[in-house]
Amino acid sequence: MRFQLFTAVLITLLSPIVSVRADDSLFSQVAMESVFEKNIETVKQVAVIDKDQRIGRITSTALLVRTLTAAGFDAKAVDNKAKFQLKHAGWLFPVSMTVNVDQDRIGCEMSLAKVDENQPLDKETLLQLLTAGDAASGAFFAYEPESKRIQLRWSFDNRGLTATDLKTAVLKRANFADQNAKLWSPTKQERDAASSPKTNSSQENTWFSLVGSWSASLPGGEAFAIQISSDARFQLVHLKSGKSTVSKGKASRSGNNLTLAGDDKTTLNCQVSNSSADKFRLSVIDAKGNAAVNLDFKKAK
């Protein structure tokens, strides 16, 4: 009788242990990783970060601020963002960075120029900014309506970073912004206009007369922008009803005939006329050899 009672008590005491072990599958790997990452982060917050120390993953704004500080920036945490100001090539760029844990990336915004309320962005300027983005690295220009500023935005992978890596990425974007300052800085536009030499009219028929950024408008708010580089690559942006589409490819010219062969296998056969240093007409030719649409492009200033 005593043995039966002892056995019953033992089974009762062991039941919770067996139950807990059976429920081990309820603990997900993600949840366990989150606990360990928080513990690791706490250790890192105590330690001093060296500029070349490779960090497995930045998991908080505080850790991002400390990494930027190690890179030489006077960064501070403001509203879950790491913010600092960068002096570069005569400019003062406010920079904001955000840790996106879910996507495992760090998002960046570099504020450039504030748009005058009396002179809002026109569609031609907007198109020029769209075509000026660096598609290879994912950097693009954008307008932030709340601050009324033109920004350069990009993001990068949040794995194995060093403070030196962050500094290199920021300076690379600052160089890109400076190289395209004529698109977003009224001061730069005026300075370039005053110093630009006049183009000889005899150059208008050369291929390089089409190299650069151009924009054209149609009735109803429809607009186009095209950028042609010296290596004959083109990028064409079409803006209609607030939506934009982008095409890229190879441009080739024979006399007044211009062919735009897109990377998506779409080809536009065009004719160039009325060309000068700051404008030209582009006629898109249909299958019957007629001009389906005429676009009067002007040089982007």
PDB file of C-alpha atoms in Angstrom:
ATOM      1  CA  MET A   1       0.000   0.000   0.000  1.00  0.00           C
ATOM      2  CA  ARG A   2       2.836   2.376   0.892  1.00  0.00           C
ATOM      3  CA  PHE A   3       4.601   1.476  -2.358  1.00  0.00           C
ATOM      4  CA  GLN A   4       1.484   2.295  -4.435  1.00  0.00           C
ATOM      5  CA  LEU A   5       1.087   5.638  -2.649  1.00  0.00           C
ATOM      6  CA  PHE A   6       4.772   6.517  -3.224  1.00  0.00           C
ATOM      7  CA  THR A   7       4.468   5.624  -6.907  1.00  0.00           C
ATOM      8  CA  ALA A   8       1.386   7.828  -7.348  1.00  0.00           C
ATOM      9  CA  VAL A   9       3.121  10.790  -5.690  1.00  0.00           C
ATOM     10  CA  LEU A  10       6.237  10.308  -7.867  1.00  0.00           C
ATOM     11  CA  ILE A  11       4.176  10.262 -11.075  1.00  0.00           C
ATOM     12  CA  THR A  12       2.380  13.435  -9.975  1.00  0.00           C
ATOM     13  CA  LEU A  13       5.689  15.242  -9.363  1.00  0.00           C
ATOM     14  CA  LEU A  14       7.209  14.135 -12.676  1.00  0.00           C
ATOM     15  CA  SER A  15       4.170  15.053 -14.821  1.00  0.00           C
ATOM     16  CA  PRO A  16       5.015  18.823 -15.132  1.00  0.00           C
ATOM     17  CA  ILE A  17       8.573  17.966 -16.176  1.00  0.00           C
ATOM     18  CA  VAL A  18       7.371  15.635 -18.918  1.00  0.00           C
ATOM     19  CA  SER A  19       4.859  18.276 -20.040  1.00  0.00           C
ATOM     20  CA  VAL A  20       7.519  20.972 -20.328  1.00  0.00           C
ATOM     21  CA  ARG A  21       9.758  18.737 -22.414  1.00  0.00           C
ATOM     22  CA  ALA A  22       6.881  17.878 -24.722  1.00  0.00           C
ATOM     23  CA  ASP A  23       6.263  21.579 -25.267  1.00  0.00           C
ATOM     24  CA  ASP A  24       9.880  22.345 -26.279  1.00  0.00           C
ATOM     25  CA  SER A  25       8.758  22.558 -29.920  1.00  0.00           C
ATOM     26  CA  LEU A  26       6.665  25.606 -29.026  1.00  0.00           C
ATOM     27  CA  PHE A  27       9.830  27.668 -28.531  1.00  0.00           C
ATOM     28  CA  SER A  28      10.705  28.986 -31.990  1.00  0.00           C
ATOM     29  CA  GLN A  29      14.239  29.530 -33.183  1.00  0.00           C
ATOM     30  CA  VAL A  30      13.480  33.184 -33.898  1.00  0.00           C
ATOM     31  CA  ALA A  31      12.360  33.837 -30.343  1.00  0.00           C
ATOM     32  CA  MET A  32      15.469  32.205 -28.898  1.00  0.00           C
ATOM     33  CA  GLU A  33      17.720  34.175 -31.272  1.00  0.00           C
ATOM     34  CA  SER A  34      16.068  37.403 -30.165  1.00  0.00           C
ATOM     35  CA  VAL A  35      16.925  36.682 -26.531  1.00  0.00           C
ATOM     36  CA  PHE A  36      20.536  35.866 -27.301  1.00  0.00           C
ATOM     37  CA  GLU A  37      20.949  38.886 -29.607  1.00  0.00           C
ATOM     38  CA  LYS A  38      19.762  41.194 -26.831  1.00  0.00           C
ATOM     39  CA  ASN A  39      22.350  39.715 -24.493  1.00  0.00           C
ATOM     40  CA  ILE A  40      25.109  40.062 -27.093  1.00  0.00           C
ATOM     41  CA  GLU A  41      24.094  43.647 -27.819  1.00  0.00           C
ATOM     42  CA  THR A  42      24.324  44.522 -24.122  1.00  0.00           C
ATOM     43  CA  VAL A  43      27.904  43.291 -24.080  1.00  0.00           C
ATOM     44  CA  LYS A  44      28.764  45.327 -27.167  1.00  0.00           C
ATOM     45  CA  GLN A  45      27.277  48.475 -25.666  1.00  0.00           C
ATOM     46  CA  VAL A  46      29.724  48.222 -22.800  1.00  0.00           C
ATOM     47  CA  ALA A  47      32.760  47.559 -24.993  1.00  0.00           C
ATOM     48  CA  VAL A  48      34.555  50.245 -27.024  1.00  0.00           C
ATOM     49  CA  ILE A  49      34.129  49.852 -30.793  1.00  0.00           C
ATOM     50  CA  ASP A  50      37.247  50.072 -32.907  1.00  0.00           C
ATOM     51  CA  LYS A  51      36.878  51.586 -36.384  1.00  0.00           C
ATOM     52  CA  ASP A  52      37.955  48.319 -38.049  1.00  0.00           C
ATOM     53  CA  GLN A  53      36.089  46.000 -35.686  1.00  0.00           C
ATOM     54  CA  ARG A  54      33.667  43.847 -37.676  1.00  0.00           C
ATOM     55  CA  ILE A  55      30.195  43.817 -36.129  1.00  0.00           C
ATOM     56  CA  GLY A  56      28.081  40.762 -36.858  1.00  0.00           C
ATOM     57  CA  ARG A  57      24.843  42.721 -36.871  1.00  0.00           C
ATOM     58  CA  ILE A  58      23.707  46.171 -35.718  1.00  0.00           C
ATOM     59  CA  THR A  59      20.479  45.602 -33.795  1.00  0.00           C
ATOM     60  CA  SER A  60      19.701  48.986 -32.228  1.00  0.00           C
ATOM     61  CA  THR A  61      19.962  52.726 -32.782  1.00  0.00           C
ATOM     62  CA  ALA A  62      22.330  52.990 -29.807  1.00  0.00           C
ATOM     63  CA  LEU A  63      24.769  50.520 -31.363  1.00  0.00           C
ATOM     64  CA  LEU A  64      24.515  52.320 -34.723  1.00  0.00           C
ATOM     65  CA  VAL A  65      25.302  55.657 -33.034  1.00  0.00           C
ATOM     66  CA  ARG A  66      28.365  54.175 -31.372  1.00  0.00           C
ATOM     67  CA  THR A  67      29.568  52.671 -34.653  1.00  0.00           C
ATOM     68  CA  LEU A  68      29.150  56.026 -36.434  1.00  0.00           C
ATOM     69  CA  THR A  69      31.010  57.718 -33.577  1.00  0.00           C
ATOM     70  CA  ALA A  70      33.878  55.270 -34.099  1.00  0.00           C
ATOM     71  CA  ALA A  71      33.823  56.312 -37.779  1.00  0.00           C
ATOM     72  CA  GLY A  72      34.430  59.926 -36.745  1.00  0.00           C
ATOM     73  CA  PHE A  73      30.878  61.301 -36.989  1.00  0.00           C
ATOM     74  CA  ASP A  74      29.209  63.269 -34.187  1.00  0.00           C
ATOM     75  CA  ALA A  75      26.114  61.056 -34.233  1.00  0.00           C
ATOM     76  CA  LYS A  76      23.175  61.219 -31.832  1.00  0.00           C
ATOM     77  CA  ALA A  77      20.028  59.125 -31.358  1.00  0.00           C
ATOM     78  CA  VAL A  78      16.852  61.071 -32.225  1.00  0.00           C
ATOM     79  CA  ASP A  79      13.438  59.354 -32.569  1.00  0.00           C
ATOM     80  CA  ASN A  80      14.934  55.888 -33.178  1.00  0.00           C
ATOM     81  CA  LYS A  81      17.296  57.298 -35.790  1.00  0.00           C
ATOM     82  CA  ALA A  82      21.019  57.992 -35.774  1.00  0.00           C
ATOM     83  CA  LYS A  83      21.582  61.563 -36.980  1.00  0.00           C
ATOM     84  CA  PHE A  84      24.682  63.616 -37.756  1.00  0.00           C
ATOM     85  CA  GLN A  85      25.885  66.356 -40.102  1.00  0.00           C
ATOM     86  CA  LEU A  86      28.510  65.837 -42.779  1.00  0.00           C
ATOM     87  CA  LYS A  87      30.717  68.635 -44.131  1.00  0.00           C
ATOM     88  CA  HIS A  88      31.793  67.724 -47.644  1.00  0.00           C
ATOM     89  CA  ALA A  89      33.023  69.738 -50.651  1.00  0.00           C
ATOM     90  CA  GLY A  90      31.635  72.973 -49.216  1.00  0.00           C
ATOM     91  CA  TRP A  91      28.218  71.448 -48.403  1.00  0.00           C
ATOM     92  CA  LEU A  92      26.641  70.641 -45.039  1.00  0.00           C
ATOM     93  CA  PHE A  93      24.555  67.472 -45.405  1.00  0.00           C
ATOM     94  CA  PRO A  94      22.244  66.343 -42.555  1.00  0.00           C
ATOM     95  CA  VAL A  95      22.298  62.524 -42.547  1.00  0.00           C
ATOM     96  CA  SER A  96      19.791  60.170 -40.906  1.00  0.00           C
ATOM     97  CA  MET A  97      20.157  56.380 -40.546  1.00  0.00           C
ATOM     98  CA  THR A  98      17.615  53.796 -39.381  1.00  0.00           C
ATOM     99  CA  VAL A  99      18.122  50.157 -38.381  1.00  0.00           C
ATOM    100  CA  ASN A 100      15.552  47.911 -40.072  1.00  0.00           C
ATOM    101  CA  VAL A 101      15.858  44.668 -38.106  1.00  0.00           C
ATOM    102  CA  ASP A 102      13.126  42.832 -40.047  1.00  0.00           C
ATOM    103  CA  GLN A 103      14.761  43.422 -43.444  1.00  0.00           C
ATOM    104  CA  ASP A 104      18.283  43.209 -42.015  1.00  0.00           C
ATOM    105  CA  ARG A 105      19.251  46.504 -43.651  1.00  0.00           C
ATOM    106  CA  ILE A 106      20.221  50.031 -42.644  1.00  0.00           C
ATOM    107  CA  GLY A 107      18.297  52.805 -44.389  1.00  0.00           C
ATOM    108  CA  CYS A 108      19.945  56.176 -45.032  1.00  0.00           C
ATOM    109  CA  GLU A 109      18.686  59.643 -45.950  1.00  0.00           C
ATOM    110  CA  MET A 110      20.982  62.537 -46.867  1.00  0.00           C
ATOM    111  CA  SER A 111      19.148  65.871 -46.964  1.00  0.00           C
ATOM    112  CA  LEU A 112      20.305  68.180 -49.738  1.00  0.00           C
ATOM    113  CA  ALA A 113      18.419  71.388 -50.580  1.00  0.00           C
ATOM    114  CA  LYS A 114      15.192  72.829 -49.213  1.00  0.00           C
ATOM    115  CA  VAL A 115      12.602  73.593 -51.882  1.00  0.00           C
ATOM    116  CA  ASP A 116      11.288  77.154 -51.920  1.00  0.00           C
ATOM    117  CA  GLU A 117       7.546  77.224 -51.175  1.00  0.00           C
ATOM    118  CA  ASN A 118       7.115  79.916 -53.830  1.00  0.00           C
ATOM    119  CA  GLN A 119       8.919  77.765 -56.412  1.00  0.00           C
ATOM    120  CA  PRO A 120       7.744  74.144 -55.993  1.00  0.00           C
ATOM    121  CA  LEU A 121       9.327  71.292 -57.935  1.00  0.00           C
ATOM    122  CA  ASP A 122       8.150  71.209 -61.538  1.00  0.00           C
ATOM    123  CA  LYS A 123       7.741  67.921 -63.395  1.00  0.00           C
ATOM    124  CA  GLU A 124      10.841  68.458 -65.521  1.00  0.00           C
ATOM    125  CA  THR A 125      13.056  68.845 -62.450  1.00  0.00           C
ATOM    126  CA  LEU A 126      11.420  65.783 -60.907  1.00  0.00           C
ATOM    127  CA  LEU A 127      12.126  63.725 -64.022  1.00  0.00           C
ATOM    128  CA  GLN A 128      15.740  64.837 -64.089  1.00  0.00           C
ATOM    129  CA  LEU A 129      16.177  63.772 -60.483  1.00  0.00           C
ATOM    130  CA  LEU A 130      14.631  60.372 -61.248  1.00  0.00           C
ATOM    131  CA  THR A 131      17.059  59.707 -64.098  1.00  0.00           C
ATOM    132  CA  ALA A 132      20.063  60.829 -62.059  1.00  0.00           C
ATOM    133  CA  GLY A 133      19.801  58.002 -59.516  1.00  0.00           C
ATOM    134  CA  ASP A 134      22.616  55.481 -59.211  1.00  0.00           C
ATOM    135  CA  ALA A 135      20.801  52.248 -60.085  1.00  0.00           C
ATOM    136  CA  ALA A 136      23.907  50.113 -59.596  1.00  0.00           C
ATOM    137  CA  SER A 137      24.163  50.960 -55.898  1.00  0.00           C
ATOM    138  CA  GLY A 138      20.467  51.575 -55.235  1.00  0.00           C
ATOM    139  CA  ALA A 139      20.842  55.296 -54.453  1.00  0.00           C
ATOM    140  CA  PHE A 140      18.062  57.588 -55.655  1.00  0.00           C
ATOM    141  CA  PHE A 141      16.853  61.171 -55.248  1.00  0.00           C
ATOM    142  CA  ALA A 142      13.510  61.824 -53.552  1.00  0.00           C
ATOM    143  CA  TYR A 143      11.404  64.710 -52.259  1.00  0.00           C
ATOM    144  CA  GLU A 144      10.439  64.704 -48.571  1.00  0.00           C
ATOM    145  CA  PRO A 145       7.195  66.737 -48.332  1.00  0.00           C
ATOM    146  CA  GLU A 146       7.262  67.188 -44.543  1.00  0.00           C
ATOM    147  CA  SER A 147      10.673  68.869 -44.454  1.00  0.00           C
ATOM    148  CA  LYS A 148      10.308  70.153 -48.050  1.00  0.00           C
ATOM    149  CA  ARG A 149      13.788  68.878 -48.842  1.00  0.00           C
ATOM    150  CA  ILE A 150      15.317  66.958 -51.705  1.00  0.00           C
ATOM    151  CA  GLN A 151      17.048  63.877 -50.338  1.00  0.00           C
ATOM    152  CA  LEU A 152      19.455  61.219 -51.513  1.00  0.00           C
ATOM    153  CA  ARG A 153      18.317  57.833 -50.187  1.00  0.00           C
ATOM    154  CA  TRP A 154      19.929  54.406 -50.107  1.00  0.00           C
ATOM    155  CA  SER A 155      20.234  51.309 -47.927  1.00  0.00           C
ATOM    156  CA  PHE A 156      22.805  48.577 -47.364  1.00  0.00           C
ATOM    157  CA  ASP A 157      23.111  45.105 -45.880  1.00  0.00           C
ATOM    158  CA  ASN A 158      23.391  44.977 -42.090  1.00  0.00           C
ATOM    159  CA  ARG A 159      25.918  42.166 -41.782  1.00  0.00           C
ATOM    160  CA  GLY A 160      29.625  42.189 -40.974  1.00  0.00           C
ATOM    161  CA  LEU A 161      29.982  45.985 -41.022  1.00  0.00           C
ATOM    162  CA  THR A 162      32.809  48.081 -39.630  1.00  0.00           C
ATOM    163  CA  ALA A 163      32.875  51.768 -38.741  1.00  0.00           C
ATOM    164  CA  THR A 164      35.203  52.268 -41.707  1.00  0.00           C
ATOM    165  CA  ASP A 165      32.629  50.631 -44.009  1.00  0.00           C
ATOM    166  CA  LEU A 166      29.954  53.080 -42.826  1.00  0.00           C
ATOM    167  CA  LYS A 167      32.228  56.071 -43.368  1.00  0.00           C
ATOM    168  CA  THR A 168      33.180  54.905 -46.874  1.00  0.00           C
ATOM    169  CA  ALA A 169      29.514  54.440 -47.831  1.00  0.00           C
ATOM    170  CA  VAL A 170      28.518  57.895 -46.561  1.00  0.00           C
ATOM    171  CA  LEU A 171      31.403  59.670 -48.316  1.00  0.00           C
ATOM    172  CA  LYS A 172      30.630  57.824 -51.562  1.00  0.00           C
ATOM    173  CA  ARG A 173      27.037  59.111 -51.468  1.00  0.00           C
ATOM    174  CA  ALA A 174      28.226  62.624 -50.604  1.00  0.00           C
ATOM    175  CA  ASN A 175      30.471  62.578 -53.683  1.00  0.00           C
ATOM    176  CA  PHE A 176      27.526  61.418 -55.796  1.00  0.00           C
ATOM    177  CA  ALA A 177      25.341  64.245 -54.432  1.00  0.00           C
ATOM    178  CA  ASP A 178      28.060  66.806 -55.137  1.00  0.00           C
ATOM    179  CA  GLN A 179      28.544  65.557 -58.705  1.00  0.00           C
ATOM    180  CA  ASN A 180      24.796  66.008 -59.346  1.00  0.00           C
ATOM    181  CA  ALA A 181      24.429  69.283 -57.440  1.00  0.00           C
ATOM    182  CA  LYS A 182      23.191  71.133 -60.521  1.00  0.00           C
ATOM    183  CA  LEU A 183      19.972  69.098 -60.309  1.00  0.00           C
ATOM    184  CA  TRP A 184      19.068  69.990 -56.715  1.00  0.00           C
ATOM    185  CA  SER A 185      20.962  73.198 -55.868  1.00  0.00           C
ATOM    186  CA  PRO A 186      19.709  76.531 -57.298  1.00  0.00           C
ATOM    187  CA  THR A 187      23.064  78.110 -56.364  1.00  0.00           C
ATOM    188  CA  LYS A 188      24.956  75.487 -58.356  1.00  0.00           C
ATOM    189  CA  GLN A 189      22.646  75.959 -61.347  1.00  0.00           C
ATOM    190  CA  GLU A 190      23.220  79.721 -61.416  1.00  0.00           C
ATOM    191  CA  ARG A 191      26.986  79.328 -61.024  1.00  0.00           C
ATOM    192  CA  ASP A 192      27.220  76.812 -63.872  1.00  0.00           C
ATOM    193  CA  ALA A 193      25.025  78.937 -66.144  1.00  0.00           C
ATOM    194  CA  ALA A 194      27.296  81.935 -65.638  1.00  0.00           C
ATOM    195  CA  SER A 195      30.507  79.996 -66.300  1.00  0.00           C
ATOM    196  CA  SER A 196      29.396  77.718 -69.162  1.00  0.00           C
ATOM    197  CA  PRO A 197      30.989  78.611 -72.531  1.00  0.00           C
ATOM    198  CA  LYS A 198      28.767  78.957 -75.563  1.00  0.00           C
ATOM    199  CA  THR A 199      28.614  75.904 -77.807  1.00  0.00           C
ATOM    200  CA  ASN A 200      29.675  76.249 -81.414  1.00  0.00           C
ATOM    201  CA  SER A 201      26.735  75.613 -83.749  1.00  0.00           C
ATOM    202  CA  SER A 202      28.941  73.408 -85.928  1.00  0.00           C
ATOM    203  CA  GLN A 203      28.909  70.811 -83.132  1.00  0.00           C
ATOM    204  CA  GLU A 204      25.161  70.295 -83.226  1.00  0.00           C
ATOM    205  CA  ASN A 205      25.310  67.387 -85.659  1.00  0.00           C
ATOM    206  CA  THR A 206      27.832  65.349 -83.674  1.00  0.00           C
ATOM    207  CA  TRP A 207      26.812  62.362 -81.557  1.00  0.00           C
ATOM    208  CA  PHE A 208      27.969  64.044 -78.375  1.00  0.00           C
ATOM    209  CA  SER A 209      25.403  66.824 -78.825  1.00  0.00           C
ATOM    210  CA  LEU A 210      22.852  64.340 -77.428  1.00  0.00           C
ATOM    211  CA  VAL A 211      24.954  63.292 -74.451  1.00  0.00           C
ATOM    212  CA  GLY A 212      23.455  64.560 -71.196  1.00  0.00           C
ATOM    213  CA  SER A 213      20.050  64.848 -69.534  1.00  0.00           C
ATOM    214  CA  TRP A 214      16.987  66.121 -71.427  1.00  0.00           C
ATOM    215  CA  SER A 215      13.301  66.566 -70.607  1.00  0.00           C
ATOM    216  CA  ALA A 216      10.112  67.043 -72.632  1.00  0.00           C
ATOM    217  CA  SER A 217       6.500  67.791 -71.699  1.00  0.00           C
ATOM    218  CA  LEU A 218       3.173  66.907 -73.332  1.00  0.00           C
ATOM    219  CA  PRO A 219      -0.329  68.255 -72.652  1.00  0.00           C
ATOM    220  CA  GLY A 220      -2.170  66.759 -69.684  1.00  0.00           C
ATOM    221  CA  GLY A 221       0.823  66.604 -67.384  1.00  0.00           C
ATOM    222  CA  GLU A 222       2.584  63.822 -69.294  1.00  0.00           C
ATOM    223  CA  ALA A 223       6.364  64.174 -69.439  1.00  0.00           C
ATOM    224  CA  PHE A 224       9.529  62.380 -70.546  1.00  0.00           C
ATOM    225  CA  ALA A 225      13.165  62.584 -69.521  1.00  0.00           C
ATOM    226  CA  ILE A 226      16.126  60.901 -71.169  1.00  0.00           C
ATOM    227  CA  GLN A 227      19.736  60.642 -70.103  1.00  0.00           C
ATOM    228  CA  ILE A 228      22.359  59.573 -72.652  1.00  0.00           C
ATOM    229  CA  SER A 229      25.891  58.859 -71.489  1.00  0.00           C
ATOM    230  CA  SER A 230      29.116  59.145 -73.460  1.00  0.00           C
ATOM    231  CA  ASP A 231      29.277  55.334 -73.728  1.00  0.00           C
ATOM    232  CA  ALA A 232      25.899  55.425 -75.577  1.00  0.00           C
ATOM    233  CA  ARG A 233      23.853  54.000 -72.699  1.00  0.00           C
ATOM    234  CA  PHE A 234      20.447  55.616 -72.177  1.00  0.00           C
ATOM    235  CA  GLN A 235      17.839  55.841 -69.432  1.00  0.00           C
ATOM    236  CA  LEU A 236      14.318  56.953 -70.368  1.00  0.00           C
ATOM    237  CA  VAL A 237      11.698  57.984 -67.786  1.00  0.00           C
ATOM    238  CA  HIS A 238       8.004  58.407 -68.620  1.00  0.00           C
ATOM    239  CA  LEU A 239       5.824  60.283 -66.106  1.00  0.00           C
ATOM    240  CA  LYS A 240       2.031  60.106 -66.442  1.00  0.00           C
ATOM    241  CA  SER A 241      -0.767  60.547 -63.894  1.00  0.00           C
ATOM    242  CA  GLY A 242       1.757  60.653 -61.082  1.00  0.00           C
ATOM    243  CA  LYS A 243       3.318  57.287 -62.044  1.00  0.00           C
ATOM    244  CA  SER A 244       6.729  56.785 -63.615  1.00  0.00           C
ATOM    245  CA  THR A 245       8.239  54.003 -65.734  1.00  0.00           C
ATOM    246  CA  VAL A 246      11.949  53.630 -66.458  1.00  0.00           C
ATOM    247  CA  SER A 247      13.603  52.033 -69.503  1.00  0.00           C
ATOM    248  CA  LYS A 248      17.333  51.432 -69.976  1.00  0.00           C
ATOM    249  CA  GLY A 249      19.432  50.216 -72.851  1.00  0.00           C
ATOM    250  CA  LYS A 250      21.819  51.058 -75.683  1.00  0.00           C
ATOM    251  CA  ALA A 251      21.507  54.091 -77.963  1.00  0.00           C
ATOM    252  CA  SER A 252      22.927  54.220 -81.486  1.00  0.00           C
ATOM    253  CA  ARG A 253      22.816  57.024 -84.009  1.00  0.00           C
ATOM    254  CA  SER A 254      23.307  57.192 -87.758  1.00  0.00           C
ATOM    255  CA  GLY A 255      22.870  60.704 -89.084  1.00  0.00           C
ATOM    256  CA  ASN A 256      19.454  61.875 -87.910  1.00  0.00           C
ATOM    257  CA  ASN A 257      18.264  58.347 -87.082  1.00  0.00           C
ATOM    258  CA  LEU A 258      18.414  57.374 -83.410  1.00  0.00           C
ATOM    259  CA  THR A 259      17.714  53.825 -82.205  1.00  0.00           C
ATOM    260  CA  LEU A 260      16.969  53.108 -78.547  1.00  0.00           C
ATOM    261  CA  ALA A 261      17.375  49.373 -77.917  1.00  0.00           C
ATOM    262  CA  GLY A 262      16.064  48.586 -74.441  1.00  0.00           C
ATOM    263  CA  ASP A 263      17.484  45.907 -72.180  1.00  0.00           C
ATOM    264  CA  ASP A 264      13.951  44.449 -72.135  1.00  0.00           C
ATOM    265  CA  LYS A 265      14.207  43.863 -75.939  1.00  0.00           C
ATOM    266  CA  THR A 266      11.905  46.822 -76.727  1.00  0.00           C
ATOM    267  CA  THR A 267      13.292  48.992 -79.534  1.00  0.00           C
ATOM    268  CA  LEU A 268      12.302  52.549 -80.453  1.00  0.00           C
ATOM    269  CA  ASN A 269      13.216  53.880 -83.886  1.00  0.00           C
ATOM    270  CA  CYS A 270      13.425  57.660 -83.799  1.00  0.00           C
ATOM    271  CA  GLN A 271      14.481  60.653 -85.850  1.00  0.00           C
ATOM    272  CA  VAL A 272      16.310  63.693 -84.484  1.00  0.00           C
ATOM    273  CA  SER A 273      15.641  67.159 -85.887  1.00  0.00           C
ATOM    274  CA  ASN A 274      15.892  70.839 -84.933  1.00  0.00           C
ATOM    275  CA  SER A 275      18.878  70.007 -82.743  1.00  0.00           C
ATOM    276  CA  SER A 276      20.999  72.649 -81.067  1.00  0.00           C
ATOM    277  CA  ALA A 277      23.154  72.920 -77.955  1.00  0.00           C
ATOM    278  CA  ASP A 278      20.154  73.064 -75.632  1.00  0.00           C
ATOM    279  CA  LYS A 279      17.253  71.380 -77.446  1.00  0.00           C
ATOM    280  CA  PHE A 280      16.193  68.851 -80.085  1.00  0.00           C
ATOM    281  CA  ARG A 281      13.035  67.211 -81.423  1.00  0.00           C
ATOM    282  CA  LEU A 282      12.687  63.446 -81.135  1.00  0.00           C
ATOM    283  CA  SER A 283      10.123  61.817 -83.430  1.00  0.00           C
ATOM    284  CA  VAL A 284       9.177  58.239 -82.541  1.00  0.00           C
ATOM    285  CA  ILE A 285       8.597  56.336 -85.795  1.00  0.00           C
ATOM    286  CA  ASP A 286       5.875  53.674 -86.052  1.00  0.00           C
ATOM    287  CA  ALA A 287       5.847  50.486 -88.166  1.00  0.00           C
ATOM    288  CA  LYS A 288       4.594  52.424 -91.203  1.00  0.00           C
ATOM    289  CA  GLY A 289       7.459  54.900 -91.063  1.00  0.00           C
ATOM    290  CA  ASN A 290       5.333  57.762 -89.737  1.00  0.00           C
ATOM    291  CA  ALA A 291       5.997  59.926 -86.691  1.00  0.00           C
ATOM    292  CA  ALA A 292       3.729  58.511 -83.969  1.00  0.00           C
ATOM    293  CA  VAL A 293       4.706  61.208 -81.469  1.00  0.00           C
ATOM    294  CA  ASN A 294       6.979  64.252 -81.447  1.00  0.00           C
ATOM    295  CA  LEU A 295       8.859  65.142 -78.277  1.00  0.00           C
ATOM    296  CA  ASP A 296      10.602  68.502 -77.934  1.00  0.00           C
ATOM    297  CA  PHE A 297      13.444  67.906 -75.496  1.00  0.00           C
ATOM    298  CA  LYS A 298      15.275  70.665 -73.649  1.00  0.00           C
ATOM    299  CA  LYS A 299      18.669  70.430 -71.986  1.00  0.00           C
ATOM    300  CA  ALA A 300      18.496  69.829 -68.226  1.00  0.00           C
ATOM    301  CA  LYS A 301      20.029  72.802 -66.450  1.00  0.00           C
TER     302      LYS A 301
END
